Short mmCIF file of N, CA and C in Angstrom, two decimals:
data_model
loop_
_atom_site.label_atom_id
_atom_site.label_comp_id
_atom_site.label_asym_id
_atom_site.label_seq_id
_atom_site.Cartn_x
_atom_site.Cartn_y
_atom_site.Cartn_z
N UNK Y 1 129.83 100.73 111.10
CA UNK Y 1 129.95 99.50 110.37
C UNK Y 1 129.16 99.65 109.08
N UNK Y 2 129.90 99.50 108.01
CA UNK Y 2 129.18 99.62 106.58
C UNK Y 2 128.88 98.03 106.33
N UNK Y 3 128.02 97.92 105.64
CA UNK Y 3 127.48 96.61 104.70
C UNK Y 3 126.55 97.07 103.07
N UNK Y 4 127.21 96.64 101.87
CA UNK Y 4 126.67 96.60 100.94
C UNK Y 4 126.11 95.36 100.39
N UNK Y 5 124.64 95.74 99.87
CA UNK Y 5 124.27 93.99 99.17
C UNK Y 5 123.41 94.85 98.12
N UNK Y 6 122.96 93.80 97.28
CA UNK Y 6 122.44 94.14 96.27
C UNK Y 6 120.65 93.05 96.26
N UNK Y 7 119.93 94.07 96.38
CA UNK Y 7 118.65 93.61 96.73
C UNK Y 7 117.90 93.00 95.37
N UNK Y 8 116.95 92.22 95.09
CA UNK Y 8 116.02 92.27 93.94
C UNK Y 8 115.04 92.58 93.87
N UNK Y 9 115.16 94.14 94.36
CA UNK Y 9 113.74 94.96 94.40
C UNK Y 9 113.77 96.41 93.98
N UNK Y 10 113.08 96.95 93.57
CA UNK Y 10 113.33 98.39 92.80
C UNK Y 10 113.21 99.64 93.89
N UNK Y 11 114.08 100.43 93.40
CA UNK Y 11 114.22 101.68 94.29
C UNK Y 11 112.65 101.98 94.73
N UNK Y 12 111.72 102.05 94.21
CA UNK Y 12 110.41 102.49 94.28
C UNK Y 12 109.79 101.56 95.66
N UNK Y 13 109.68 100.62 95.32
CA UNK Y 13 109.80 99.48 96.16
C UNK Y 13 110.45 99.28 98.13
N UNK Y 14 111.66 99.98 97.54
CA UNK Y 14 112.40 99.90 99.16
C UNK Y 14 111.57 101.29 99.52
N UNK Y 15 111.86 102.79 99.06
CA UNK Y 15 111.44 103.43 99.76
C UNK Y 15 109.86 103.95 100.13
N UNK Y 16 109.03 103.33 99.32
CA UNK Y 16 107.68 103.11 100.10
C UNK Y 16 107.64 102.16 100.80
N UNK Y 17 108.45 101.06 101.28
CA UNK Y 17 108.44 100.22 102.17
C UNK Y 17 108.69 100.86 103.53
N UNK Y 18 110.00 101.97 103.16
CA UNK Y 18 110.82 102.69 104.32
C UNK Y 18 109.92 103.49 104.64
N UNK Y 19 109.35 104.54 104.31
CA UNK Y 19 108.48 105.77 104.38
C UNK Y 19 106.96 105.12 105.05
N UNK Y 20 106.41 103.59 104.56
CA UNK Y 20 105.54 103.06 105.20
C UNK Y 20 105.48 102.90 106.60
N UNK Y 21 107.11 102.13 106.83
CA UNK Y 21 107.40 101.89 108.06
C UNK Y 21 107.54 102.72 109.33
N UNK Y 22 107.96 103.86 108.38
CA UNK Y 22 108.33 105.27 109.28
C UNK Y 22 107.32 106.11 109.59
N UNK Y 23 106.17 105.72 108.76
CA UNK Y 23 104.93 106.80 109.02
C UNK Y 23 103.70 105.92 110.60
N UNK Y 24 104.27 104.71 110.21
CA UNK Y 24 103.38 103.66 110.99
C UNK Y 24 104.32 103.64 112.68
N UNK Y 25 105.41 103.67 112.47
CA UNK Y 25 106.13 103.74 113.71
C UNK Y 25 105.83 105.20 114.62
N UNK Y 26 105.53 106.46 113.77
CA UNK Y 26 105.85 107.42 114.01
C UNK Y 26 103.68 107.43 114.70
N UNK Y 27 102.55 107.13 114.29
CA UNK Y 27 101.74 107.18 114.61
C UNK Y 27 101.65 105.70 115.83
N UNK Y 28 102.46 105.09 115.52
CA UNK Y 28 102.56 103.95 117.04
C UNK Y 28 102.81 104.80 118.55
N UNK Y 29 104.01 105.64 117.97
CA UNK Y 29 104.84 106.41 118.99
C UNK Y 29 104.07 107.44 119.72
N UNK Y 30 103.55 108.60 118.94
CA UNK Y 30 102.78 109.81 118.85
C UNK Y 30 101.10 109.68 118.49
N UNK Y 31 100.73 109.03 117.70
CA UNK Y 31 99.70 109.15 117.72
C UNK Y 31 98.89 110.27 116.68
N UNK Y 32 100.14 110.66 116.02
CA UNK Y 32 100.06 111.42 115.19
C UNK Y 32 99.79 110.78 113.76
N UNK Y 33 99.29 111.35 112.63
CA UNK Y 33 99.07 110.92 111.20
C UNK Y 33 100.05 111.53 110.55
N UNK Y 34 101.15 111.91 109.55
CA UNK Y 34 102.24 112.64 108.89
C UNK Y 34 101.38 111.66 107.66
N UNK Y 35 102.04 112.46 106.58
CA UNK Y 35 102.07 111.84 105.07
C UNK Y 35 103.76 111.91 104.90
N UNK Y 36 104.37 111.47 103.61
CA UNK Y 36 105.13 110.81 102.97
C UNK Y 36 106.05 112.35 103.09
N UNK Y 37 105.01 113.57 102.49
CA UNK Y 37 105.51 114.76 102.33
C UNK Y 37 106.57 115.42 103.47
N UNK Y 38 105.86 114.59 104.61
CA UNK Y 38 106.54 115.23 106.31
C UNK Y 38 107.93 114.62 106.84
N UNK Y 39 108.09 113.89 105.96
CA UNK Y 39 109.11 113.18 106.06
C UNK Y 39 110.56 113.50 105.38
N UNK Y 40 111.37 114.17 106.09
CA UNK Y 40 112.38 115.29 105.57
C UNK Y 40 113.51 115.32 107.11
N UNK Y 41 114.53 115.86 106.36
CA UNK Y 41 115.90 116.28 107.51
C UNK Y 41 115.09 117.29 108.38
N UNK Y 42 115.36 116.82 109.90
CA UNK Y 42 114.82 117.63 110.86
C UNK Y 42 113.34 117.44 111.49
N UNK Y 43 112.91 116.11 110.81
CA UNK Y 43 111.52 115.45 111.48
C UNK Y 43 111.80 114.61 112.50
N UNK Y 44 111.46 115.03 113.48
CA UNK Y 44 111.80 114.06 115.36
C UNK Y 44 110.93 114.00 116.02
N UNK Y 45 110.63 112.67 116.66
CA UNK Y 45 109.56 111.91 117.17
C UNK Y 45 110.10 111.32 118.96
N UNK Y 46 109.25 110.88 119.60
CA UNK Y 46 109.93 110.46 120.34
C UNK Y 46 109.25 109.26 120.68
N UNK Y 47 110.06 107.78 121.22
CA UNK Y 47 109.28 106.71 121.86
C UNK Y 47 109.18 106.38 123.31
N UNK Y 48 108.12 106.32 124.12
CA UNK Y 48 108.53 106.34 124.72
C UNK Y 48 108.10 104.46 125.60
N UNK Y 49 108.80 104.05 126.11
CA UNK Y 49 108.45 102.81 127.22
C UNK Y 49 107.80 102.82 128.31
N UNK Y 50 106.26 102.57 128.36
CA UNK Y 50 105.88 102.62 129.34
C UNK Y 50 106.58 101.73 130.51
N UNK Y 51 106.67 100.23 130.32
CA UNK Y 51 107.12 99.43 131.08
C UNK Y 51 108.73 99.88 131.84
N UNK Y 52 109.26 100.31 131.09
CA UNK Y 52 110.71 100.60 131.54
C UNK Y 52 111.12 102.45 131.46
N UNK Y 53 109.74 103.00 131.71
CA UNK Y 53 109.94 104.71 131.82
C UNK Y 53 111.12 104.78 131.30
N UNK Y 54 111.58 104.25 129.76
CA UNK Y 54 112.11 105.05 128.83
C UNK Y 54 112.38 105.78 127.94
N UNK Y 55 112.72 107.02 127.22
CA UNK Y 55 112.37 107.78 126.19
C UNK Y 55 113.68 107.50 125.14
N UNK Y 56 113.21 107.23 124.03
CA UNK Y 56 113.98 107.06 123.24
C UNK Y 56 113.50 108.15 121.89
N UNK Y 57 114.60 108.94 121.60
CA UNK Y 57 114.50 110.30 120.70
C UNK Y 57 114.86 109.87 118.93
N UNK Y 58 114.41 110.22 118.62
CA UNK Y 58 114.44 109.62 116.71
C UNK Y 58 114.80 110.98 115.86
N UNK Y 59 115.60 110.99 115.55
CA UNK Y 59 115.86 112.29 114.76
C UNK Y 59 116.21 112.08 113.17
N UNK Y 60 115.62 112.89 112.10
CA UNK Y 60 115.94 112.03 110.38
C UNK Y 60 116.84 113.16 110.25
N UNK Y 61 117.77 112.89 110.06
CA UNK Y 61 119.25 113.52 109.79
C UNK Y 61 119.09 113.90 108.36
N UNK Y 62 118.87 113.41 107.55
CA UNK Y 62 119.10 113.38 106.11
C UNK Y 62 118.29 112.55 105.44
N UNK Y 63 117.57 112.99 104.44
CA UNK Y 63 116.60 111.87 103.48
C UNK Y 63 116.18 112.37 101.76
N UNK Y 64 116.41 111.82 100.89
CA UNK Y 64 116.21 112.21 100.11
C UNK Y 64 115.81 110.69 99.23
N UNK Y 65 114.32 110.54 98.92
CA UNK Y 65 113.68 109.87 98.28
C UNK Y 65 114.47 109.02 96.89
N UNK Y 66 115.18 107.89 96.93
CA UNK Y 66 116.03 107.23 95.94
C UNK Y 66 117.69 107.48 95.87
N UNK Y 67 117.73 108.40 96.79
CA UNK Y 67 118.98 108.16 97.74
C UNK Y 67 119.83 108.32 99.03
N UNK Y 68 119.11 108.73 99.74
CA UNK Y 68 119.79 108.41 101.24
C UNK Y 68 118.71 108.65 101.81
N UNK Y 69 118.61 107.67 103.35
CA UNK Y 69 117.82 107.92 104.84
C UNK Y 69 119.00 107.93 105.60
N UNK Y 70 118.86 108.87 106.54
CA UNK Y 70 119.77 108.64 107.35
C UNK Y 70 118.77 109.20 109.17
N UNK Y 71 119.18 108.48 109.86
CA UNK Y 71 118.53 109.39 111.53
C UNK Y 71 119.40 108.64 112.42
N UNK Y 72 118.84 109.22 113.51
CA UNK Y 72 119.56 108.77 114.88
C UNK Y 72 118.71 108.57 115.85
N UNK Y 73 118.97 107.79 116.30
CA UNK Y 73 118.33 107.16 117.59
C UNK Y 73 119.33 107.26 119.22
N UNK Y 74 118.38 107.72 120.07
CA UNK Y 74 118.94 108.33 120.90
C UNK Y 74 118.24 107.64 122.08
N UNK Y 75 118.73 107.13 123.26
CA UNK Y 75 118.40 106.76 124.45
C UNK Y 75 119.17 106.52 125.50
N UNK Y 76 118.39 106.31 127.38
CA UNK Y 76 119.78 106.47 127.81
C UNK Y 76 120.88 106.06 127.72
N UNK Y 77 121.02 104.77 127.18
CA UNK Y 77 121.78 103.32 126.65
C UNK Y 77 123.16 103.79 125.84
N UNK Y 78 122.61 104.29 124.69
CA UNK Y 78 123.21 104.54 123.45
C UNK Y 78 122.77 105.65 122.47
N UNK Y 79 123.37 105.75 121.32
CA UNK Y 79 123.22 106.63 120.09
C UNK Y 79 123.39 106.46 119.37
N UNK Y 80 122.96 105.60 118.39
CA UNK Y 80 122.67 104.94 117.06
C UNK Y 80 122.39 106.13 115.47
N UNK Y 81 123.49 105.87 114.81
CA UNK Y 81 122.93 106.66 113.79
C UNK Y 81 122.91 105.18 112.61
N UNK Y 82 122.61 106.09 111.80
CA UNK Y 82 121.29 104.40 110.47
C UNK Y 82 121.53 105.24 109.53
N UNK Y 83 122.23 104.59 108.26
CA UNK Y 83 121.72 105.36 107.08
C UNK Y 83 121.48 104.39 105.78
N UNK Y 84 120.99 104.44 105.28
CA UNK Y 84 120.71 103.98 103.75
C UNK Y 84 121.08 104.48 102.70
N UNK Y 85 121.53 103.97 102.01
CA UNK Y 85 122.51 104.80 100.44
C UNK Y 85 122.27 104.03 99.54
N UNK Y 86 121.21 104.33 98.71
CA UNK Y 86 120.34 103.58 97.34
C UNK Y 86 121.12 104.19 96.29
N UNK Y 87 121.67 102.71 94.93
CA UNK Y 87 121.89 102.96 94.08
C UNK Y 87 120.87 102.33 92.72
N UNK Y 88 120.36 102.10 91.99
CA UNK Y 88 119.97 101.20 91.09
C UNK Y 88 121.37 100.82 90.27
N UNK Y 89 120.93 99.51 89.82
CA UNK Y 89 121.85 99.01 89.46
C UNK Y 89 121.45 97.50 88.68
N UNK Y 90 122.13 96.68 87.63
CA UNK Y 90 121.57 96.39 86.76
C UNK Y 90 120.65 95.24 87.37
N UNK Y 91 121.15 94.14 88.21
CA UNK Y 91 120.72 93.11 89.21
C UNK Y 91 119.84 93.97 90.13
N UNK Y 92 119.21 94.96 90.21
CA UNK Y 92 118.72 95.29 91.16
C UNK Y 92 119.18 96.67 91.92
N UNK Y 93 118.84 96.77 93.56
CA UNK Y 93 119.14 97.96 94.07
C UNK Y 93 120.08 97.45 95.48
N UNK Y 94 121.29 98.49 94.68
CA UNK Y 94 122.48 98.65 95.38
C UNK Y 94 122.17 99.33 96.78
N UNK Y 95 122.21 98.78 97.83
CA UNK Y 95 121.89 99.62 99.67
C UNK Y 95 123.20 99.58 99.85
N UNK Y 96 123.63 100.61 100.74
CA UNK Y 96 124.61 100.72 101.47
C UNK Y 96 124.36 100.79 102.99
N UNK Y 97 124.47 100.26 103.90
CA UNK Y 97 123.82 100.25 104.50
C UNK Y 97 125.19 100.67 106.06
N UNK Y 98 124.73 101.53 106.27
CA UNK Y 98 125.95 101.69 107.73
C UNK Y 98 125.25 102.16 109.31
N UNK Y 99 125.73 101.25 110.29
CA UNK Y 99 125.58 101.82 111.48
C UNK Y 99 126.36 102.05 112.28
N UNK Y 100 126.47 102.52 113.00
CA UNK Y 100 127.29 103.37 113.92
C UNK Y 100 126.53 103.69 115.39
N UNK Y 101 127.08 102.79 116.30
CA UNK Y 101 126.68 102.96 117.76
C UNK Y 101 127.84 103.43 118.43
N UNK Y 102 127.56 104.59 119.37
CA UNK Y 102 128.23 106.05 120.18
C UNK Y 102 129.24 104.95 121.18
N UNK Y 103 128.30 103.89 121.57
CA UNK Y 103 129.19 103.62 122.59
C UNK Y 103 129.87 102.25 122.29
N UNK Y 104 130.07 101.74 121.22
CA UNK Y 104 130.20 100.61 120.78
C UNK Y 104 132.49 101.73 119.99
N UNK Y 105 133.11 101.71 121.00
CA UNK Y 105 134.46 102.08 120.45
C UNK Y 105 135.87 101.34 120.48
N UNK Y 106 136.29 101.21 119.22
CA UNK Y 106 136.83 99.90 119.08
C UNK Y 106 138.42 99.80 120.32
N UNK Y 107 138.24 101.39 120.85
CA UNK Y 107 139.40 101.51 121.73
C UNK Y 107 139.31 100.72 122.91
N UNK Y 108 137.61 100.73 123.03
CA UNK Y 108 137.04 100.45 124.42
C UNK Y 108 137.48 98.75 124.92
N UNK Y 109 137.37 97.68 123.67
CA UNK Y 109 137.18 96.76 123.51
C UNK Y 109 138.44 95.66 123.13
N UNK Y 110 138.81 94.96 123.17
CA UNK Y 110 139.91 93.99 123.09
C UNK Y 110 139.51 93.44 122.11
N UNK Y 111 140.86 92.36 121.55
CA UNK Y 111 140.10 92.37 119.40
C UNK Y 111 139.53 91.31 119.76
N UNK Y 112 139.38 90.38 120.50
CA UNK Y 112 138.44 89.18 120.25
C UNK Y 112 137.22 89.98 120.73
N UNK Y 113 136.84 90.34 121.70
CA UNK Y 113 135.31 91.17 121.96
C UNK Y 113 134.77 91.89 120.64
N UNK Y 114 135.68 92.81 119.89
CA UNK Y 114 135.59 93.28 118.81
C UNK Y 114 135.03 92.46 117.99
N UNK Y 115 135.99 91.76 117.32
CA UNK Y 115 135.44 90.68 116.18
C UNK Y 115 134.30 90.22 116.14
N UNK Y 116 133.72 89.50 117.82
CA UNK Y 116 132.69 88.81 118.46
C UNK Y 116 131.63 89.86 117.75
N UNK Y 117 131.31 91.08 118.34
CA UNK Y 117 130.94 92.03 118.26
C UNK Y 117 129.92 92.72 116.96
N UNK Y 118 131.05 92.54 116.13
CA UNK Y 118 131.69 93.27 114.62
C UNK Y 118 130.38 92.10 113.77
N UNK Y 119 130.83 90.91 114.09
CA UNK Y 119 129.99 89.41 113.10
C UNK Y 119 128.67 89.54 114.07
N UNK Y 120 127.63 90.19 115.27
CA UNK Y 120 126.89 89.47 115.32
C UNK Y 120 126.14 90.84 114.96
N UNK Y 121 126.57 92.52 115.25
CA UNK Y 121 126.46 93.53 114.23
C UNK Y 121 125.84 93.35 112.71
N UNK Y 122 127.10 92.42 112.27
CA UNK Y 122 126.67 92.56 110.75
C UNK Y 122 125.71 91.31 110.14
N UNK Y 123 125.81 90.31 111.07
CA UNK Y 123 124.27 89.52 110.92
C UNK Y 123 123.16 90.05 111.16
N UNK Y 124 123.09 90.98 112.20
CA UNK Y 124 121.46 91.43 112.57
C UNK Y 124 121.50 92.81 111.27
N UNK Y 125 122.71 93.06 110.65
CA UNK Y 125 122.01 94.20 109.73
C UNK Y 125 122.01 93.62 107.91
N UNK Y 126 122.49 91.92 108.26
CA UNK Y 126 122.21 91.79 106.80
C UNK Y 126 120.76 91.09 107.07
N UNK Y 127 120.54 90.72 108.47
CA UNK Y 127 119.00 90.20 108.18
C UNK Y 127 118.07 91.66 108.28
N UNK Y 128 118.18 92.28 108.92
CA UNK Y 128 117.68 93.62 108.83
C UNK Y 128 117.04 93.75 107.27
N UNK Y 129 118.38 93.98 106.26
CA UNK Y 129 117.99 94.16 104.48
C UNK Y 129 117.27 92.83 103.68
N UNK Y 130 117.45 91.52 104.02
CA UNK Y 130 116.79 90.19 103.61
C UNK Y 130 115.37 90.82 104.35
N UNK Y 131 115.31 90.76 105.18
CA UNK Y 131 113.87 90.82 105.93
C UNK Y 131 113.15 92.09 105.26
N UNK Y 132 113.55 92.89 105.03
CA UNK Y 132 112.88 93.81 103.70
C UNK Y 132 112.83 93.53 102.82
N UNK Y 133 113.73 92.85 102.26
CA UNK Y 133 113.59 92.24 101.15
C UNK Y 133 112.42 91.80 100.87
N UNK Y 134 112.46 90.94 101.73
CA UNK Y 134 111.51 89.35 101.82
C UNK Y 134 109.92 90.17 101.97
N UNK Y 135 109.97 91.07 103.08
CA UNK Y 135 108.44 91.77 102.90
C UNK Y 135 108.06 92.59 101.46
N UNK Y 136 109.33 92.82 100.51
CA UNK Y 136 108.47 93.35 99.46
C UNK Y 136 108.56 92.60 98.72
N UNK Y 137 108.91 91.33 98.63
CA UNK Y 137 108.81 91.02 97.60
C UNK Y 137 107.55 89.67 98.03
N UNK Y 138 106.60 89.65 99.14
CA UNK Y 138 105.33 89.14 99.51
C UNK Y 138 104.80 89.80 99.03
N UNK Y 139 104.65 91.23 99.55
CA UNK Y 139 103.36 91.86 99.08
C UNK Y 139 103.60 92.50 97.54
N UNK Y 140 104.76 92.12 96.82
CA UNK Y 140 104.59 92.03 95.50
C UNK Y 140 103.30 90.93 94.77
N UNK Y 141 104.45 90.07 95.38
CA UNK Y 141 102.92 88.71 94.90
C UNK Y 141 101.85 88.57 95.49
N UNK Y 142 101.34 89.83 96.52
CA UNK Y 142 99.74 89.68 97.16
C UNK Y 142 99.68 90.71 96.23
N UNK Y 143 99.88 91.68 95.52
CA UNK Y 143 99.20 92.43 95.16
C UNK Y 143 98.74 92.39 93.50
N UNK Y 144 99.51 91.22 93.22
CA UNK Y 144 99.35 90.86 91.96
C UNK Y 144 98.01 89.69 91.71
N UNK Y 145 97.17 88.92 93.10
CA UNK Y 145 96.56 87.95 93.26
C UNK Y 145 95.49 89.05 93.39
#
């Protein structure tokens, strides 16, 4: 499922937000410290659930600083791949934003389940990009106070 919007925040902006998030998740998970530098195609982490002895596998497929993140998320459930596709652009920064779940197949499903499906998908991934939004553009104005 693709979704494009156009953010009012600067490329600089989203991906130290992204790279923040990813370095803080990745020392939640592991326990490990990485810098910004470690963060490249072929960096994999794993999470795991204590409560529900689950392991969930994180793999960065592809990343290149001002234009694409891409990884996959892996558990027994499902297989989620995520990517981000940054453009600048005059209003701001163009995301492309697509996900793709392994077991989510439109063969599997009848078109009203689909549709159902398809709209509550693309609400949780346009609040997904507002909700980044919205965090950089707070700690824009905390950091200006």
């Amino acid at each position: 499922m693709k979704l494009t919007r156009i953010l009012k925040i600067t490329e600089k902006e989203f991906y130290d937000l992204l790279e923040n998030d990813l370095l803080s998740n990745i020392y939640q998970c592991t326990g490990k410290e990485l810098s910004v530098n470690d963060i490249k195609k072929g960096l994999k982490y794993a999470k795991q659930d204590k409560d529900a002895l689950t392991r969930t596998d994180i793999s960065i497929l592809d990343y290149e600083r001002g234009a694409v993140y891409k990884s996959e998320i892996k558990s027994i459930a499902d297989t989620i791949t995520i990517s981000f596709e940054t453009e600048v652009v005059d209003t701001g920064l163009k995301i492309v934003f697509n996900q793709c779940f392994e077991s989510f197949k439109s063969e599997k499903h009848n078109k009203l389940m689909r549709l159902f499906s398809e709209a509550v998908y693309y609400g949780r991934m346009t609040d997904t990009l507002y909700d980044m939004e919205k965090k950089i553009l707070k700690n824009r104005v905390e950091s200006k106070e």
